[in-house]
Short mmCIF file of C-alpha atoms in Angstrom, two decimals:
data_model
loop_
_atom_site.label_atom_id
_atom_site.label_comp_id
_atom_site.label_asym_id
_atom_site.label_seq_id
_atom_site.Cartn_x
_atom_site.Cartn_y
_atom_site.Cartn_z
CA MET A 1 138.91 13.88 68.72
CA LEU A 2 142.14 15.86 68.65
CA THR A 3 145.57 15.25 67.23
CA VAL A 4 148.15 16.58 69.67
CA ASN A 5 151.56 17.33 68.20
CA LEU A 6 154.01 17.03 71.07
CA SER A 7 157.04 17.54 68.84
CA SER A 8 156.29 21.27 68.84
CA VAL A 9 156.35 21.46 72.62
CA ASN A 10 158.91 23.83 74.08
CA VAL A 11 159.38 22.76 77.68
CA GLU A 12 160.98 26.03 78.73
CA GLN A 13 158.19 28.17 77.31
CA ARG A 14 155.66 25.53 78.31
CA THR A 15 153.55 25.72 75.18
CA VAL A 16 151.58 22.96 73.53
CA SER A 17 150.13 22.95 70.03
CA VAL A 18 146.65 21.53 69.59
CA ILE A 19 145.60 20.41 66.13
CA ALA A 20 142.14 19.21 65.14
CA GLY A 21 142.37 15.76 63.63
CA GLY A 22 141.18 12.17 63.68
CA ALA A 23 141.74 9.48 66.28
CA VAL A 24 143.91 10.87 69.04
CA ILE A 25 147.41 10.62 67.60
CA ALA A 26 150.18 12.08 69.71
CA LEU A 27 153.43 12.67 67.86
CA ILE A 28 156.20 12.08 70.36
CA ASN A 29 159.47 13.97 70.12
CA ALA A 30 161.56 11.22 71.65
CA HIS A 31 164.80 13.17 71.42
CA ARG A 32 163.43 16.06 73.47
CA ALA A 33 161.43 13.93 75.90
CA LYS A 34 163.51 10.91 76.90
CA ASN A 35 161.62 10.68 80.17
CA ILE A 36 158.09 10.94 78.84
CA GLN A 37 156.49 10.78 82.28
CA GLU A 38 158.48 13.74 83.57
CA SER A 39 158.00 15.65 80.32
CA VAL A 40 154.26 15.12 80.13
CA VAL A 41 153.84 16.22 83.74
CA ARG A 42 155.85 19.38 83.01
CA TYR A 43 153.68 20.13 80.01
CA ILE A 44 150.53 19.67 82.04
CA GLU A 45 151.76 21.85 84.89
CA GLY A 46 152.19 24.75 82.49
CA SER A 47 148.90 24.22 80.70
CA VAL A 48 145.19 24.16 81.23
CA LEU A 49 143.78 20.69 80.67
CA PHE A 50 140.21 20.81 79.44
CA TYR A 51 138.38 17.59 80.21
CA CYS A 52 135.39 17.79 77.91
CA ASN A 53 132.24 15.72 77.96
CA ILE A 54 130.49 16.02 74.62
CA ILE A 55 127.09 14.54 73.92
CA CYS A 56 126.36 14.39 70.20
CA ALA A 57 122.60 14.88 70.32
CA SER A 58 121.47 13.53 66.95
CA TYR A 59 123.50 10.37 67.25
CA HIS A 60 123.43 10.61 71.06
CA THR A 61 127.13 10.02 71.44
CA VAL A 62 129.15 11.00 74.49
CA MET A 63 132.85 11.56 73.94
CA HIS A 64 135.70 12.37 76.27
CA PHE A 65 138.73 14.13 74.94
CA TYR A 66 141.64 15.97 76.39
CA ALA A 67 142.87 19.31 75.06
CA LEU A 68 146.14 20.88 76.08
CA CYS A 69 146.16 24.66 75.70
CA LYS A 70 148.97 27.09 76.41
CA MET A 71 147.80 29.41 79.18
CA ARG A 72 148.41 29.35 82.89
CA ARG A 73 149.03 26.92 85.69
CA CYS A 74 146.04 24.83 86.71
CA SER A 75 146.40 22.48 89.68
CA GLU A 76 143.26 20.64 88.61
CA SER A 77 144.87 19.69 85.30
CA LEU A 78 147.57 17.55 86.89
CA GLU A 79 145.02 15.81 89.10
CA MET A 80 142.87 15.12 86.04
CA MET A 81 145.82 13.69 84.15
CA GLU A 82 146.72 11.45 87.06
CA SER A 83 143.14 10.23 87.36
CA THR A 84 143.21 8.94 83.78
CA ASN A 85 146.47 7.02 84.29
CA ASP A 86 147.70 8.54 81.02
CA VAL A 87 151.09 9.53 82.41
CA SER A 88 152.07 6.14 83.81
CA GLN A 89 150.62 4.27 80.84
CA PHE A 90 152.56 6.52 78.43
CA SER A 91 155.80 6.04 80.30
CA GLU A 92 155.51 2.26 80.57
CA LEU A 93 154.44 1.94 76.94
CA LEU A 94 157.32 3.96 75.49
CA GLN A 95 159.85 2.16 77.67
CA ALA A 96 158.47 -1.20 76.52
CA PHE A 97 158.81 0.00 72.91
CA ARG A 98 162.45 0.95 73.47
CA ASP A 99 163.22 -2.36 75.16
CA ARG A 100 161.65 -4.36 72.33
CA TYR A 101 162.81 -2.46 69.24
CA ASN A 102 165.93 -0.62 70.46
CA CYS A 103 164.66 2.69 69.09
CA GLU A 104 162.23 5.46 69.96
CA ALA A 105 158.54 5.46 69.05
CA GLU A 106 157.46 8.10 66.53
CA TYR A 107 153.73 8.09 67.20
CA VAL A 108 151.19 7.14 69.83
CA VAL A 109 147.56 6.36 68.97
CA LYS A 110 144.90 6.46 71.68
CA SER A 111 141.65 4.52 71.21
CA PRO A 112 139.05 4.64 74.02
CA GLY A 113 136.66 1.96 75.18
CA ARG A 114 132.95 2.62 75.53
CA ILE A 115 129.87 1.78 77.54
CA ASN A 116 126.27 2.03 76.36
CA ILE A 117 124.00 4.42 78.24
CA ILE A 118 121.04 3.98 75.88
CA GLY A 119 120.63 1.82 72.82
CA GLU A 120 121.20 -1.82 71.96
CA HIS A 121 120.10 -3.43 68.71
CA ILE A 122 118.72 -0.18 67.34
CA ASP A 123 121.67 1.51 65.63
CA TYR A 124 121.54 -0.92 62.71
CA SER A 125 117.80 -0.23 62.50
CA GLY A 126 118.46 3.48 61.93
CA TYR A 127 117.67 4.81 65.40
CA PRO A 128 119.79 6.97 67.74
CA VAL A 129 121.90 5.46 70.50
CA LEU A 130 123.94 6.78 73.42
CA PRO A 131 127.36 5.15 73.85
CA MET A 132 129.92 6.88 76.04
CA ALA A 133 133.70 6.79 75.71
CA VAL A 134 135.54 6.00 78.94
CA ASP A 135 138.88 7.10 80.34
CA GLU A 136 140.42 3.66 79.99
CA CYS A 137 141.86 3.08 76.54
CA ILE A 138 144.22 1.21 74.26
CA TYR A 139 147.49 2.93 73.36
CA ALA A 140 149.71 1.96 70.44
CA ALA A 141 153.26 3.34 70.26
CA PHE A 142 154.78 2.77 66.85
CA SER A 143 157.37 3.76 64.27
CA VAL A 144 157.05 3.53 60.49
CA ASN A 145 159.21 1.13 58.47
CA GLN A 146 160.30 3.39 55.62
CA ASN A 147 161.67 0.58 53.43
CA SER A 148 159.43 -2.34 54.31
CA GLU A 149 155.77 -3.38 54.27
CA GLU A 150 156.24 -5.63 57.29
CA ILE A 151 154.04 -5.06 60.34
CA THR A 152 155.36 -6.18 63.73
CA VAL A 153 153.09 -5.91 66.76
CA CYS A 154 153.83 -6.68 70.42
CA ASN A 155 151.90 -6.19 73.64
CA THR A 156 153.04 -5.00 77.05
CA ASP A 157 151.00 -7.90 78.47
CA PRO A 158 153.03 -11.10 77.85
CA LYS A 159 149.93 -13.26 77.53
CA TYR A 160 149.39 -11.72 74.08
CA GLU A 161 151.92 -13.20 71.68
CA PRO A 162 153.80 -10.93 69.24
CA PHE A 163 153.11 -11.36 65.53
CA GLU A 164 154.33 -10.22 62.14
CA ALA A 165 152.44 -9.69 58.89
CA LEU A 166 152.79 -8.18 55.41
CA TYR A 167 150.25 -5.97 53.67
CA SER A 168 150.44 -8.27 50.66
CA TYR A 169 149.72 -11.45 52.58
CA PHE A 170 148.21 -12.30 55.92
CA ILE A 171 145.35 -14.46 57.18
CA THR A 172 142.82 -13.63 59.89
CA SER A 173 140.78 -16.30 61.64
CA CYS A 174 136.98 -16.30 61.67
CA LYS A 175 136.80 -18.67 64.63
CA ASN A 176 138.39 -18.39 68.06
CA LEU A 177 139.39 -14.82 67.31
CA SER A 178 142.62 -13.65 68.91
CA TRP A 179 143.93 -10.14 69.52
CA LYS A 180 146.02 -10.54 66.35
CA ASP A 181 142.87 -11.07 64.27
CA TYR A 182 141.22 -7.93 65.61
CA PHE A 183 144.32 -5.82 65.01
CA LEU A 184 144.70 -7.08 61.44
CA THR A 185 141.00 -6.45 60.85
CA GLY A 186 141.67 -2.76 61.44
CA VAL A 187 144.63 -2.91 59.05
CA VAL A 188 142.42 -4.51 56.37
CA ALA A 189 139.73 -1.86 56.85
CA ALA A 190 142.28 0.88 56.23
CA MET A 191 143.74 -1.05 53.27
CA ASP A 192 140.29 -1.13 51.66
CA HIS A 193 140.31 2.67 51.50
CA ILE A 194 144.01 2.95 50.61
CA GLU A 195 143.73 0.63 47.60
CA GLU A 196 140.62 2.41 46.32
CA TYR A 197 142.29 5.79 46.75
CA GLN A 198 145.44 4.65 44.93
CA TYR A 199 143.31 3.37 42.06
CA LYS A 200 141.32 6.60 41.70
CA ALA A 201 143.96 9.20 42.60
CA SER A 202 145.66 11.08 39.78
CA GLU A 203 149.43 11.26 39.44
CA ASP A 204 149.44 14.86 40.67
CA ALA A 205 147.24 14.12 43.70
CA GLU A 206 148.16 16.25 46.70
CA VAL A 207 148.27 13.24 49.04
CA LYS A 208 150.31 10.18 48.08
CA LEU A 209 149.59 6.99 49.98
CA THR A 210 152.36 4.38 50.05
CA PHE A 211 152.15 1.05 51.82
CA LYS A 212 154.72 1.19 54.59
CA GLY A 213 154.90 -1.20 57.49
CA PHE A 214 155.36 -0.31 61.12
CA LYS A 215 156.47 -1.79 64.40
CA ALA A 216 154.09 -1.26 67.30
CA MET A 217 153.75 -1.84 71.02
CA ILE A 218 150.22 -2.08 72.44
CA SER A 219 149.18 -1.14 75.96
CA ASN A 220 145.66 -1.81 77.22
CA LYS A 221 143.95 -0.52 80.36
CA LEU A 222 140.43 -1.60 79.38
CA PRO A 223 138.89 -4.37 81.53
CA GLU A 224 138.39 -7.49 79.42
CA ARG A 225 135.00 -9.15 78.92
CA ARG A 226 133.20 -6.35 80.72
CA GLY A 227 131.31 -4.81 77.79
CA PHE A 228 133.80 -2.00 77.05
CA ALA A 229 134.13 -2.91 73.34
CA ILE A 230 137.84 -3.65 73.72
CA SER A 231 137.93 -5.48 70.38
CA THR A 232 136.48 -2.45 68.59
CA ALA A 233 138.98 -0.15 70.28
CA LEU A 234 141.79 -2.40 69.01
CA VAL A 235 140.37 -2.50 65.47
CA CYS A 236 140.11 1.30 65.33
CA CYS A 237 143.56 1.68 66.86
CA ALA A 238 145.07 -0.52 64.14
CA ALA A 239 143.26 1.37 61.38
CA ALA A 240 144.60 4.68 62.70
CA CYS A 241 148.15 3.27 62.90
CA THR A 242 147.88 2.12 59.30
CA MET A 243 146.65 5.50 58.07
CA VAL A 244 149.59 7.21 59.76
CA ALA A 245 152.06 4.68 58.32
CA VAL A 246 150.87 5.14 54.73
CA GLY A 247 151.01 8.92 54.95
CA ASP A 248 147.56 10.16 55.97
CA GLY A 249 147.53 10.55 59.73
CA ASN A 250 145.45 13.73 59.36
CA PHE A 251 142.66 11.91 57.48
CA ARG A 252 142.81 14.02 54.34
CA THR A 253 141.80 11.19 52.00
CA ILE A 254 138.99 9.75 54.12
CA THR A 255 136.76 11.12 56.85
CA LYS A 256 136.83 9.67 60.33
CA GLU A 257 133.18 8.70 59.90
CA ASN A 258 133.90 6.71 56.73
CA LEU A 259 136.90 4.96 58.25
CA ALA A 260 134.76 4.05 61.27
CA GLU A 261 132.17 2.60 58.89
CA LEU A 262 134.84 0.48 57.18
CA CYS A 263 136.12 -0.74 60.53
CA SER A 264 132.58 -1.71 61.50
CA GLN A 265 131.99 -3.58 58.24
CA TYR A 266 135.14 -5.65 58.53
CA GLU A 267 134.89 -6.28 62.27
CA ASN A 268 131.26 -7.38 62.02
CA ALA A 269 131.44 -9.25 58.72
CA ASP A 270 129.37 -12.16 60.08
CA LEU A 271 126.99 -10.07 62.21
CA VAL A 272 124.36 -7.43 61.48
CA ARG A 273 125.62 -4.61 63.70
CA GLY A 274 125.69 -0.85 63.56
CA PRO A 275 128.79 1.34 63.58
CA MET A 276 128.25 3.06 66.94
CA ASP A 277 131.21 1.40 68.69
CA ASN A 278 133.60 2.35 65.91
CA LEU A 279 132.25 5.88 65.62
CA ILE A 280 132.72 6.48 69.32
CA CYS A 281 136.43 5.74 68.87
CA PHE A 282 136.86 8.11 65.93
CA THR A 283 134.28 10.89 66.06
CA ALA A 284 133.73 13.83 68.39
CA ARG A 285 133.06 16.65 65.95
CA GLN A 286 130.19 17.46 63.65
CA GLY A 287 129.51 14.84 61.00
CA ALA A 288 126.42 13.11 59.64
CA PHE A 289 124.21 10.11 60.44
CA ASN A 290 121.62 8.71 58.10
CA PRO A 291 123.35 10.81 57.04
CA LEU A 292 125.24 10.82 60.34
CA ARG A 293 124.90 14.05 62.35
CA LEU A 294 126.88 14.88 65.47
CA ASP A 295 125.84 17.90 67.55
CA ASP A 296 127.69 18.86 70.73
CA VAL A 297 125.63 19.31 73.91
CA THR A 298 127.18 20.43 77.20
CA LEU A 299 126.64 18.23 80.25
CA PRO A 300 125.97 19.80 83.66
CA PRO A 301 129.34 20.45 85.35
CA ASN A 302 128.64 18.02 88.20
CA ALA A 303 127.23 15.20 86.08
CA ARG A 304 128.70 11.78 86.85
CA PHE A 305 128.13 8.30 85.46
CA LEU A 306 128.50 5.36 87.85
CA VAL A 307 129.31 2.08 86.11
CA PHE A 308 128.95 -1.20 87.99
CA HIS A 309 130.01 -4.68 86.94
CA CYS A 310 127.57 -7.48 87.74
CA GLY A 311 130.37 -10.00 88.22
CA LEU A 312 129.60 -12.09 85.13
CA GLN A 313 132.01 -12.20 82.21
CA SER A 314 130.76 -11.72 78.65
CA THR A 315 132.33 -14.15 76.18
CA LYS A 316 131.91 -13.49 72.48
CA ASN A 317 131.24 -17.12 71.50
CA ALA A 318 128.34 -17.28 73.96
CA MET A 319 127.02 -13.88 72.90
CA PHE A 320 126.90 -14.34 69.10
CA PRO A 321 123.87 -16.72 68.92
CA LEU A 322 121.84 -14.46 71.23
CA PHE A 323 122.89 -11.38 69.27
CA ARG A 324 121.79 -12.92 65.95
CA LYS A 325 118.48 -13.92 67.53
CA ARG A 326 117.82 -10.34 68.63
CA VAL A 327 118.65 -9.06 65.12
CA THR A 328 116.00 -11.41 63.73
CA GLU A 329 113.51 -10.30 66.38
CA CYS A 330 114.08 -6.63 65.50
CA ARG A 331 113.41 -7.33 61.84
CA LEU A 332 110.26 -9.33 62.60
CA ALA A 333 109.01 -6.55 64.88
CA THR A 334 109.10 -4.02 62.03
CA LYS A 335 107.01 -6.13 59.65
#
């Protein structure tokens, strides 16, 4: 994916810096862009928006990402932006953050959902799969608490209750999982790496990681219980927020692939599952698989995927016994 630094945007010159990075983290210059909807539209009008479909052949992963490049006007770019609902979701999210915390958000993390084109119950058996990231995503707007380890998280949807936690002490449930549990799972996954890095890093290490809390506002446009891996998107979103808060938003101390693996391990602690859902949230550039390998393949320009919902909801409690059964069947089939 790409890390887009919006703080370097000069509206008059209409330029946008694009920086290669980890999960899509947009650094918002709140002072220069009070009306984020108007500002984002102005940036897009003066830029070319590349909407890229990338199939990673070895791991068979399809990724969508958006790249803003300083060039010329492109009427298609604004239409593409509107089709993803990014502008309205950004605006509503940042306003909700202001209303809740009485300050401006420093960062925005974008974590996409996914659908599976090919591959179920084979990634943990070492075979390639084909998940595809979708336009709909989870956004987290947040600011770092410089003098506190407290984490405060709210949601633009009032049915999800706000919660607070500390790095040093919090409890996640293993039954009747709530959105809080999934978010904190991502925090724990990042903490696993942070604590190991702090233990091994020398005093003169270039990157210093310090536990700092953050206050966040979550916005979700992913349909629930429709097989879009919304829980995984939330876990990865939380892990990315944590990495930014502790001082490594550019993933200098851990690769995106390794952080995705940690997220998968903690999210699926009681299930035998592969990391494909987590990798789709984090990875769109060359990496490795078994060892992980990601190779970009261009789709035909007119290629389209049509996704239909059968009308039945997928509940996790009902799915787990069937999932475990299929894991057992896969193992028996290889003997």
